Structures are given as C-alpha cells and as structure tokens.
JSON list of C-alpha atoms in Angstrom, two decimals:
[
{"chain": "A", "resi": 30, "resn": "MET", "atom": "CA", "xyz": [14.44, 20.49, -0.73]},
{"chain": "A", "resi": 31, "resn": "LYS", "atom": "CA", "xyz": [15.07, 17.95, 2.06]},
{"chain": "A", "resi": 32, "resn": "ASN", "atom": "CA", "xyz": [12.68, 15.48, 0.41]},
{"chain": "A", "resi": 33, "resn": "SER", "atom": "CA", "xyz": [14.43, 15.86, -2.95]},
{"chain": "A", "resi": 34, "resn": "ILE", "atom": "CA", "xyz": [17.75, 15.04, -1.26]},
{"chain": "A", "resi": 35, "resn": "LEU", "atom": "CA", "xyz": [16.20, 11.91, 0.26]},
{"chain": "A", "resi": 36, "resn": "VAL", "atom": "CA", "xyz": [14.87, 10.89, -3.16]},
{"chain": "A", "resi": 37, "resn": "ASP", "atom": "CA", "xyz": [18.31, 11.54, -4.71]},
{"chain": "A", "resi": 38, "resn": "GLN", "atom": "CA", "xyz": [19.89, 9.32, -2.05]},
{"chain": "A", "resi": 39, "resn": "PHE", "atom": "CA", "xyz": [17.25, 6.62, -2.61]},
{"chain": "A", "resi": 40, "resn": "LEU", "atom": "CA", "xyz": [17.91, 6.62, -6.35]},
{"chain": "A", "resi": 41, "resn": "ASP", "atom": "CA", "xyz": [21.70, 6.66, -5.87]},
{"chain": "A", "resi": 42, "resn": "ARG", "atom": "CA", "xyz": [21.46, 3.54, -3.69]},
{"chain": "A", "resi": 43, "resn": "ALA", "atom": "CA", "xyz": [19.06, 1.74, -6.03]},
{"chain": "A", "resi": 44, "resn": "SER", "atom": "CA", "xyz": [21.09, -1.12, -7.41]},
{"chain": "A", "resi": 45, "resn": "ARG", "atom": "CA", "xyz": [18.23, -2.17, -9.62]},
{"chain": "A", "resi": 46, "resn": "TRP", "atom": "CA", "xyz": [15.65, -0.08, -11.47]},
{"chain": "A", "resi": 47, "resn": "GLN", "atom": "CA", "xyz": [17.66, 3.15, -11.08]},
{"chain": "A", "resi": 48, "resn": "GLU", "atom": "CA", "xyz": [17.09, 4.35, -14.66]},
{"chain": "A", "resi": 49, "resn": "GLU", "atom": "CA", "xyz": [13.43, 3.34, -14.65]},
{"chain": "A", "resi": 50, "resn": "MET", "atom": "CA", "xyz": [12.71, 5.03, -11.31]},
{"chain": "A", "resi": 51, "resn": "THR", "atom": "CA", "xyz": [14.61, 8.17, -12.32]},
{"chain": "A", "resi": 52, "resn": "LEU", "atom": "CA", "xyz": [12.45, 8.50, -15.43]},
{"chain": "A", "resi": 53, "resn": "LEU", "atom": "CA", "xyz": [9.29, 7.86, -13.39]},
{"chain": "A", "resi": 54, "resn": "ARG", "atom": "CA", "xyz": [10.43, 10.60, -10.99]},
{"chain": "A", "resi": 55, "resn": "ASN", "atom": "CA", "xyz": [10.86, 13.04, -13.89]},
{"chain": "A", "resi": 56, "resn": "ILE", "atom": "CA", "xyz": [7.42, 12.16, -15.26]},
{"chain": "A", "resi": 57, "resn": "CYS", "atom": "CA", "xyz": [5.82, 12.81, -11.86]},
{"chain": "A", "resi": 58, "resn": "LEU", "atom": "CA", "xyz": [7.61, 16.16, -11.55]},
{"chain": "A", "resi": 59, "resn": "GLU", "atom": "CA", "xyz": [6.56, 17.13, -15.10]},
{"chain": "A", "resi": 60, "resn": "CYS", "atom": "CA", "xyz": [2.96, 16.61, -13.96]},
{"chain": "A", "resi": 61, "resn": "GLU", "atom": "CA", "xyz": [3.64, 19.30, -11.33]},
{"chain": "A", "resi": 62, "resn": "LEU", "atom": "CA", "xyz": [3.37, 16.99, -8.34]},
{"chain": "A", "resi": 63, "resn": "ASP", "atom": "CA", "xyz": [5.27, 17.82, -5.17]},
{"chain": "A", "resi": 64, "resn": "GLU", "atom": "CA", "xyz": [8.07, 15.44, -4.28]},
{"chain": "A", "resi": 65, "resn": "ASP", "atom": "CA", "xyz": [8.09, 13.82, -0.86]},
{"chain": "A", "resi": 66, "resn": "PHE", "atom": "CA", "xyz": [9.72, 10.78, 0.72]},
{"chain": "A", "resi": 67, "resn": "LYS", "atom": "CA", "xyz": [7.33, 8.49, 2.60]},
{"chain": "A", "resi": 68, "resn": "TRP", "atom": "CA", "xyz": [7.45, 4.84, 3.59]},
{"chain": "A", "resi": 69, "resn": "LYS", "atom": "CA", "xyz": [11.12, 4.86, 2.50]},
{"chain": "A", "resi": 70, "resn": "HIS", "atom": "CA", "xyz": [10.14, 5.59, -1.13]},
{"chain": "A", "resi": 71, "resn": "PRO", "atom": "CA", "xyz": [9.67, 8.59, -3.43]},
{"chain": "A", "resi": 72, "resn": "CYS", "atom": "CA", "xyz": [6.09, 9.78, -3.07]},
{"chain": "A", "resi": 73, "resn": "TYR", "atom": "CA", "xyz": [4.39, 12.45, -5.16]},
{"chain": "A", "resi": 74, "resn": "THR", "atom": "CA", "xyz": [1.59, 14.58, -3.81]},
{"chain": "A", "resi": 75, "resn": "PHE", "atom": "CA", "xyz": [-0.94, 17.17, -4.91]},
{"chain": "A", "resi": 76, "resn": "GLN", "atom": "CA", "xyz": [-1.87, 19.77, -2.28]},
{"chain": "A", "resi": 77, "resn": "GLY", "atom": "CA", "xyz": [-0.56, 17.45, 0.41]},
{"chain": "A", "resi": 78, "resn": "LYS", "atom": "CA", "xyz": [-2.54, 14.42, -0.79]},
{"chain": "A", "resi": 79, "resn": "ASN", "atom": "CA", "xyz": [-0.71, 11.28, -1.89]},
{"chain": "A", "resi": 80, "resn": "ILE", "atom": "CA", "xyz": [-1.06, 10.59, -5.62]},
{"chain": "A", "resi": 81, "resn": "VAL", "atom": "CA", "xyz": [1.66, 8.09, -6.55]},
{"chain": "A", "resi": 82, "resn": "ILE", "atom": "CA", "xyz": [4.65, 6.32, -5.05]},
{"chain": "A", "resi": 83, "resn": "ILE", "atom": "CA", "xyz": [7.60, 4.77, -6.87]},
{"chain": "A", "resi": 84, "resn": "HIS", "atom": "CA", "xyz": [8.85, 1.43, -5.64]},
{"chain": "A", "resi": 85, "resn": "GLY", "atom": "CA", "xyz": [10.91, -1.47, -6.84]},
{"chain": "A", "resi": 86, "resn": "PHE", "atom": "CA", "xyz": [10.58, -5.20, -6.40]},
{"chain": "A", "resi": 87, "resn": "LYS", "atom": "CA", "xyz": [12.67, -8.15, -7.52]},
{"chain": "A", "resi": 88, "resn": "GLU", "atom": "CA", "xyz": [10.81, -8.70, -10.82]},
{"chain": "A", "resi": 89, "resn": "TYR", "atom": "CA", "xyz": [9.59, -5.17, -11.58]},
{"chain": "A", "resi": 90, "resn": "CYS", "atom": "CA", "xyz": [9.44, -1.55, -10.51]},
{"chain": "A", "resi": 91, "resn": "ALA", "atom": "CA", "xyz": [6.12, 0.19, -10.22]},
{"chain": "A", "resi": 92, "resn": "LEU", "atom": "CA", "xyz": [4.22, 3.40, -9.99]},
{"chain": "A", "resi": 93, "resn": "LEU", "atom": "CA", "xyz": [1.55, 2.88, -7.33]},
{"chain": "A", "resi": 94, "resn": "PHE", "atom": "CA", "xyz": [-1.55, 5.07, -7.47]},
{"chain": "A", "resi": 95, "resn": "HIS", "atom": "CA", "xyz": [-2.99, 5.52, -3.97]},
{"chain": "A", "resi": 96, "resn": "LYS", "atom": "CA", "xyz": [-6.56, 5.77, -5.31]},
{"chain": "A", "resi": 97, "resn": "GLY", "atom": "CA", "xyz": [-5.97, 3.68, -8.42]},
{"chain": "A", "resi": 98, "resn": "ALA", "atom": "CA", "xyz": [-9.26, 1.82, -7.97]},
{"chain": "A", "resi": 99, "resn": "LEU", "atom": "CA", "xyz": [-11.02, 5.08, -8.90]},
{"chain": "A", "resi": 100, "resn": "LEU", "atom": "CA", "xyz": [-9.13, 5.57, -12.18]},
{"chain": "A", "resi": 101, "resn": "ASP", "atom": "CA", "xyz": [-10.75, 4.76, -15.51]},
{"chain": "A", "resi": 102, "resn": "ASP", "atom": "CA", "xyz": [-7.84, 2.49, -16.58]},
{"chain": "A", "resi": 103, "resn": "ALA", "atom": "CA", "xyz": [-8.59, 2.95, -20.27]},
{"chain": "A", "resi": 104, "resn": "GLU", "atom": "CA", "xyz": [-5.39, 1.07, -21.18]},
{"chain": "A", "resi": 105, "resn": "ASN", "atom": "CA", "xyz": [-6.16, -1.82, -18.78]},
{"chain": "A", "resi": 106, "resn": "ILE", "atom": "CA", "xyz": [-2.69, -1.62, -17.20]},
{"chain": "A", "resi": 107, "resn": "LEU", "atom": "CA", "xyz": [-3.50, -1.12, -13.51]},
{"chain": "A", "resi": 108, "resn": "ILE", "atom": "CA", "xyz": [-2.79, -4.08, -11.27]},
{"chain": "A", "resi": 109, "resn": "GLN", "atom": "CA", "xyz": [-4.27, -4.83, -7.86]},
{"chain": "A", "resi": 110, "resn": "GLN", "atom": "CA", "xyz": [-1.34, -6.22, -5.83]},
{"chain": "A", "resi": 111, "resn": "THR", "atom": "CA", "xyz": [-3.43, -8.65, -3.79]},
{"chain": "A", "resi": 112, "resn": "GLU", "atom": "CA", "xyz": [-7.13, -9.30, -3.31]},
{"chain": "A", "resi": 113, "resn": "ASN", "atom": "CA", "xyz": [-6.99, -7.45, 0.02]},
{"chain": "A", "resi": 114, "resn": "VAL", "atom": "CA", "xyz": [-5.68, -4.19, -1.45]},
{"chain": "A", "resi": 115, "resn": "GLN", "atom": "CA", "xyz": [-8.74, -2.02, -1.84]},
{"chain": "A", "resi": 116, "resn": "ALA", "atom": "CA", "xyz": [-7.66, 1.40, -3.13]},
{"chain": "A", "resi": 117, "resn": "ALA", "atom": "CA", "xyz": [-4.13, 1.22, -4.56]},
{"chain": "A", "resi": 118, "resn": "ARG", "atom": "CA", "xyz": [-3.24, 0.03, -8.04]},
{"chain": "A", "resi": 119, "resn": "GLN", "atom": "CA", "xyz": [0.13, -0.33, -9.78]},
{"chain": "A", "resi": 120, "resn": "ILE", "atom": "CA", "xyz": [1.53, 0.13, -13.24]},
{"chain": "A", "resi": 121, "resn": "ARG", "atom": "CA", "xyz": [4.46, -2.29, -13.45]},
{"chain": "A", "resi": 122, "resn": "PHE", "atom": "CA", "xyz": [7.60, -2.01, -15.56]},
{"chain": "A", "resi": 123, "resn": "LYS", "atom": "CA", "xyz": [10.21, -4.66, -16.31]},
{"chain": "A", "resi": 124, "resn": "ASN", "atom": "CA", "xyz": [12.64, -2.39, -18.13]},
{"chain": "A", "resi": 125, "resn": "LEU", "atom": "CA", "xyz": [13.35, 1.19, -19.17]},
{"chain": "A", "resi": 126, "resn": "LYS", "atom": "CA", "xyz": [11.93, 0.59, -22.64]},
{"chain": "A", "resi": 127, "resn": "GLU", "atom": "CA", "xyz": [8.48, -0.06, -21.13]},
{"chain": "A", "resi": 128, "resn": "VAL", "atom": "CA", "xyz": [8.57, 3.20, -19.16]},
{"chain": "A", "resi": 129, "resn": "VAL", "atom": "CA", "xyz": [9.64, 5.17, -22.24]},
{"chain": "A", "resi": 130, "resn": "ALA", "atom": "CA", "xyz": [6.96, 3.54, -24.42]},
{"chain": "A", "resi": 131, "resn": "GLN", "atom": "CA", "xyz": [4.20, 4.37, -21.91]},
{"chain": "A", "resi": 132, "resn": "GLU", "atom": "CA", "xyz": [5.34, 7.85, -20.88]},
{"chain": "A", "resi": 133, "resn": "SER", "atom": "CA", "xyz": [2.32, 9.69, -22.31]},
{"chain": "A", "resi": 134, "resn": "ILE", "atom": "CA", "xyz": [-0.07, 7.08, -20.87]},
{"chain": "A", "resi": 135, "resn": "ILE", "atom": "CA", "xyz": [1.60, 7.39, -17.45]},
{"chain": "A", "resi": 136, "resn": "LYS", "atom": "CA", "xyz": [1.11, 11.17, -17.58]},
{"chain": "A", "resi": 137, "resn": "ASP", "atom": "CA", "xyz": [-2.56, 10.71, -18.49]},
{"chain": "A", "resi": 138, "resn": "TYR", "atom": "CA", "xyz": [-3.05, 8.41, -15.51]},
{"chain": "A", "resi": 139, "resn": "ILE", "atom": "CA", "xyz": [-1.28, 10.83, -13.17]},
{"chain": "A", "resi": 140, "resn": "LEU", "atom": "CA", "xyz": [-3.40, 13.73, -14.42]},
{"chain": "A", "resi": 141, "resn": "GLU", "atom": "CA", "xyz": [-6.55, 11.65, -13.93]},
{"chain": "A", "resi": 142, "resn": "ALA", "atom": "CA", "xyz": [-5.39, 10.77, -10.39]},
{"chain": "A", "resi": 143, "resn": "ILE", "atom": "CA", "xyz": [-4.97, 14.50, -9.68]},
{"chain": "A", "resi": 144, "resn": "GLU", "atom": "CA", "xyz": [-8.53, 15.12, -10.91]},
{"chain": "A", "resi": 145, "resn": "VAL", "atom": "CA", "xyz": [-9.80, 12.32, -8.64]},
{"chain": "A", "resi": 146, "resn": "GLU", "atom": "CA", "xyz": [-8.11, 14.08, -5.73]},
{"chain": "A", "resi": 147, "resn": "LYS", "atom": "CA", "xyz": [-9.44, 17.51, -6.72]},
{"chain": "A", "resi": 148, "resn": "ALA", "atom": "CA", "xyz": [-12.96, 16.06, -6.85]},
{"chain": "A", "resi": 149, "resn": "GLY", "atom": "CA", "xyz": [-12.51, 14.68, -3.32]},
{"chain": "A", "resi": 150, "resn": "LEU", "atom": "CA", "xyz": [-13.41, 11.14, -4.39]},
{"chain": "A", "resi": 151, "resn": "LYS", "atom": "CA", "xyz": [-12.94, 8.36, -1.86]},
{"chain": "A", "resi": 152, "resn": "VAL", "atom": "CA", "xyz": [-12.62, 4.61, -2.26]},
{"chain": "A", "resi": 153, "resn": "ASP", "atom": "CA", "xyz": [-15.47, 2.71, -0.61]},
{"chain": "A", "resi": 154, "resn": "ASN", "atom": "CA", "xyz": [-13.57, 0.23, 1.51]},
{"chain": "A", "resi": 155, "resn": "LYS", "atom": "CA", "xyz": [-15.07, -3.13, 2.30]},
{"chain": "A", "resi": 156, "resn": "PRO", "atom": "CA", "xyz": [-16.56, -2.86, 5.81]},
{"chain": "A", "resi": 157, "resn": "THR", "atom": "CA", "xyz": [-14.82, -4.76, 8.60]},
{"chain": "A", "resi": 158, "resn": "ALA", "atom": "CA", "xyz": [-17.94, -6.88, 9.07]},
{"chain": "A", "resi": 159, "resn": "ALA", "atom": "CA", "xyz": [-17.42, -8.28, 5.55]},
{"chain": "A", "resi": 160, "resn": "TYR", "atom": "CA", "xyz": [-14.10, -9.86, 6.54]},
{"chain": "A", "resi": 161, "resn": "GLU", "atom": "CA", "xyz": [-14.14, -13.47, 7.66]},
{"chain": "A", "resi": 162, "resn": "VAL", "atom": "CA", "xyz": [-13.28, -13.94, 11.32]},
{"chain": "A", "resi": 163, "resn": "PRO", "atom": "CA", "xyz": [-11.06, -17.02, 11.77]},
{"chain": "A", "resi": 164, "resn": "VAL", "atom": "CA", "xyz": [-12.60, -19.82, 13.83]},
{"chain": "A", "resi": 165, "resn": "GLU", "atom": "CA", "xyz": [-9.55, -19.72, 16.09]},
{"chain": "A", "resi": 166, "resn": "LEU", "atom": "CA", "xyz": [-10.25, -16.08, 16.99]},
{"chain": "A", "resi": 167, "resn": "LEU", "atom": "CA", "xyz": [-13.90, -16.84, 17.74]},
{"chain": "A", "resi": 168, "resn": "SER", "atom": "CA", "xyz": [-12.77, -19.70, 20.02]},
{"chain": "A", "resi": 169, "resn": "LYS", "atom": "CA", "xyz": [-10.31, -17.37, 21.77]},
{"chain": "A", "resi": 170, "resn": "PHE", "atom": "CA", "xyz": [-13.12, -14.87, 22.31]},
{"chain": "A", "resi": 171, "resn": "GLU", "atom": "CA", "xyz": [-15.14, -17.59, 24.08]},
{"chain": "A", "resi": 172, "resn": "GLU", "atom": "CA", "xyz": [-12.15, -18.51, 26.28]},
{"chain": "A", "resi": 173, "resn": "ASP", "atom": "CA", "xyz": [-11.09, -14.92, 26.88]},
{"chain": "A", "resi": 174, "resn": "PRO", "atom": "CA", "xyz": [-14.01, -12.41, 26.84]},
{"chain": "A", "resi": 175, "resn": "GLU", "atom": "CA", "xyz": [-11.59, -9.56, 27.64]},
{"chain": "A", "resi": 176, "resn": "LEU", "atom": "CA", "xyz": [-9.83, -10.22, 24.33]},
{"chain": "A", "resi": 177, "resn": "GLU", "atom": "CA", "xyz": [-13.12, -9.84, 22.49]},
{"chain": "A", "resi": 178, "resn": "VAL", "atom": "CA", "xyz": [-13.82, -6.55, 24.28]},
{"chain": "A", "resi": 179, "resn": "GLY", "atom": "CA", "xyz": [-10.30, -5.32, 23.45]},
{"chain": "A", "resi": 180, "resn": "PHE", "atom": "CA", "xyz": [-10.60, -6.39, 19.81]},
{"chain": "A", "resi": 181, "resn": "ASN", "atom": "CA", "xyz": [-14.00, -4.71, 19.39]},
{"chain": "A", "resi": 182, "resn": "ALA", "atom": "CA", "xyz": [-12.57, -1.51, 20.88]},
{"chain": "A", "resi": 183, "resn": "LEU", "atom": "CA", "xyz": [-9.98, -1.29, 18.10]},
{"chain": "A", "resi": 184, "resn": "THR", "atom": "CA", "xyz": [-10.54, 0.99, 15.14]},
{"chain": "A", "resi": 185, "resn": "PRO", "atom": "CA", "xyz": [-12.03, -0.77, 12.09]},
{"chain": "A", "resi": 186, "resn": "GLY", "atom": "CA", "xyz": [-8.70, -0.47, 10.27]},
{"chain": "A", "resi": 187, "resn": "ARG", "atom": "CA", "xyz": [-6.82, -2.16, 13.11]},
{"chain": "A", "resi": 188, "resn": "GLN", "atom": "CA", "xyz": [-9.43, -4.90, 13.27]},
{"chain": "A", "resi": 189, "resn": "ARG", "atom": "CA", "xyz": [-9.05, -5.51, 9.51]},
{"chain": "A", "resi": 190, "resn": "GLY", "atom": "CA", "xyz": [-5.27, -5.61, 9.88]},
{"chain": "A", "resi": 191, "resn": "TYR", "atom": "CA", "xyz": [-5.47, -8.34, 12.48]},
{"chain": "A", "resi": 192, "resn": "LEU", "atom": "CA", "xyz": [-8.12, -10.30, 10.58]},
{"chain": "A", "resi": 193, "resn": "LEU", "atom": "CA", "xyz": [-5.94, -10.29, 7.48]},
{"chain": "A", "resi": 194, "resn": "TYR", "atom": "CA", "xyz": [-2.82, -11.21, 9.46]},
{"chain": "A", "resi": 195, "resn": "PHE", "atom": "CA", "xyz": [-4.54, -14.09, 11.25]},
{"chain": "A", "resi": 196, "resn": "SER", "atom": "CA", "xyz": [-6.28, -15.37, 8.10]},
{"chain": "A", "resi": 197, "resn": "GLN", "atom": "CA", "xyz": [-3.12, -15.42, 6.00]},
{"chain": "A", "resi": 198, "resn": "ALA", "atom": "CA", "xyz": [-1.75, -18.34, 8.01]},
{"chain": "A", "resi": 199, "resn": "LYS", "atom": "CA", "xyz": [-2.49, -21.62, 6.26]},
{"chain": "A", "resi": 200, "resn": "GLN", "atom": "CA", "xyz": [-2.50, -23.81, 9.36]},
{"chain": "A", "resi": 201, "resn": "SER", "atom": "CA", "xyz": [-4.81, -23.53, 12.34]},
{"chain": "A", "resi": 202, "resn": "LYS", "atom": "CA", "xyz": [-1.95, -23.80, 14.84]},
{"chain": "A", "resi": 203, "resn": "THR", "atom": "CA", "xyz": [-0.21, -20.85, 13.16]},
{"chain": "A", "resi": 204, "resn": "ARG", "atom": "CA", "xyz": [-3.39, -18.76, 13.26]},
{"chain": "A", "resi": 205, "resn": "LEU", "atom": "CA", "xyz": [-3.77, -19.61, 16.95]},
{"chain": "A", "resi": 206, "resn": "SER", "atom": "CA", "xyz": [-0.14, -18.71, 17.66]},
{"chain": "A", "resi": 207, "resn": "ARG", "atom": "CA", "xyz": [-0.55, -15.36, 15.89]},
{"chain": "A", "resi": 208, "resn": "ILE", "atom": "CA", "xyz": [-3.66, -14.60, 17.91]},
{"chain": "A", "resi": 209, "resn": "GLU", "atom": "CA", "xyz": [-1.95, -15.45, 21.19]},
{"chain": "A", "resi": 210, "resn": "LYS", "atom": "CA", "xyz": [1.14, -13.38, 20.33]},
{"chain": "A", "resi": 211, "resn": "SER", "atom": "CA", "xyz": [-1.07, -10.41, 19.40]},
{"chain": "A", "resi": 212, "resn": "ARG", "atom": "CA", "xyz": [-3.12, -10.38, 22.61]},
{"chain": "A", "resi": 213, "resn": "ASP", "atom": "CA", "xyz": [-1.01, -7.77, 24.43]},
{"chain": "A", "resi": 214, "resn": "LYS", "atom": "CA", "xyz": [-1.05, -5.39, 21.47]},
{"chain": "A", "resi": 215, "resn": "ILE", "atom": "CA", "xyz": [-4.81, -5.81, 21.02]},
{"chain": "A", "resi": 216, "resn": "MET", "atom": "CA", "xyz": [-5.40, -5.14, 24.71]},
{"chain": "A", "resi": 217, "resn": "ALA", "atom": "CA", "xyz": [-3.20, -2.03, 24.45]},
{"chain": "A", "resi": 218, "resn": "GLY", "atom": "CA", "xyz": [-5.33, -0.74, 21.56]},
{"chain": "A", "resi": 219, "resn": "LYS", "atom": "CA", "xyz": [-2.46, -1.17, 19.11]},
{"chain": "A", "resi": 220, "resn": "GLY", "atom": "CA", "xyz": [-2.74, -2.35, 15.52]},
{"chain": "A", "resi": 221, "resn": "TYR", "atom": "CA", "xyz": [-0.79, -5.26, 14.07]},
{"chain": "A", "resi": 222, "resn": "ASN", "atom": "CA", "xyz": [1.84, -2.90, 12.59]},
{"chain": "A", "resi": 223, "resn": "ASP", "atom": "CA", "xyz": [1.99, -0.56, 15.61]},
{"chain": "A", "resi": 224, "resn": "ARG", "atom": "CA", "xyz": [4.91, -0.66, 18.00]},
{"chain": "A", "resi": 225, "resn": "MET", "atom": "CA", "xyz": [4.41, -1.44, 21.66]}
]
C-alpha cells in the first residue's frame, strides 16, 4: 500500500510522460507483478525479485528489464543503454501511441522476464579483470602501494565502478584528478557511489 502511494505521487509529479508511465504501470500490474518504489522510480517485482522499472528521460520514457540481456527479444526492441550496461535492457517510448501499439508485446516480454526469474537465470557479467585499467591508475599504484592494496581489497563490483568512472574521463589530467579524489573512499573500502 505504501509503495502504491509513492508510485501515485511519482506519477502525479511527472510533468512529462505521465500518461505513458501510467499505462506502463497498469500493464505491469496486469502481469501480476508486485508494485514497489526503488531508486526513486516505480519498480515491479516477482517474489521479491526486480523484473522491470519505469523511468523517464528527456527524449523518451522506458521500461527497463533488470535481466533484459537474457530475454529472447523476438521483436528486436530491447536497447542496451551504454556499452558498460551488462544485464539491463530498455524498451523506449516516445509517445502514448507507441505504448498502446506495443501493449501485447510488452506483456509478452514481462511474462518472459518472469520466467527468466523463475528459472533462476543469471547474467554472466564481464569479469573485473576484463576491464581496462587506466595508465594513470597504474602509475598511482607505483607511487602509492597502499592505494593498490586498498583497491584490490574492494569487491569486484566496486573495482568495476571505479574503473568505469576513471576511464570515462577523456583527458589524462581528469582521470588523475578523479583517482586522487577517490583515494580516501577506496582506502575506506567504499565504492564510487557509496557515501563516506
């Protein structure tokens, strides 16, 4: 009940995509998913496992499948947001008409996502060792062996988060600055998105 109220409030405040997201909500509920509110967005679960989340962007709203990489995608409509996103996939909508036209397809995808969850399937994530380590980080490790020890003590997910964050900077000086600013968090065993 509390989660439904949060979703109602989210939809009431949505200045854009309100009709589209309301219809997506109804489709999810028709597929007998439980409604939750996570990451400040409506999230739909099956037996406590995340299946889909509804979110809006400037150019489109989307239904994001948490394990979308495992879906068959017979209609070839799933989109990988960036090359670094491993499991999640989106179906994007630019207007209400598109949601209405694809309603039965959306339901099919949701039902397939539920079956993926029932089967206990997992996405094989790219191992941390497969990520490129920026030259600037390797240099810092040579200068500061404690930093290397701290970095290697992080969980693989936290290591990947930092590697992606550092690598996204186009200039070497920016990568170096990010590494230096992250030292305290790394040494505290915190991930890039964790609070100190």
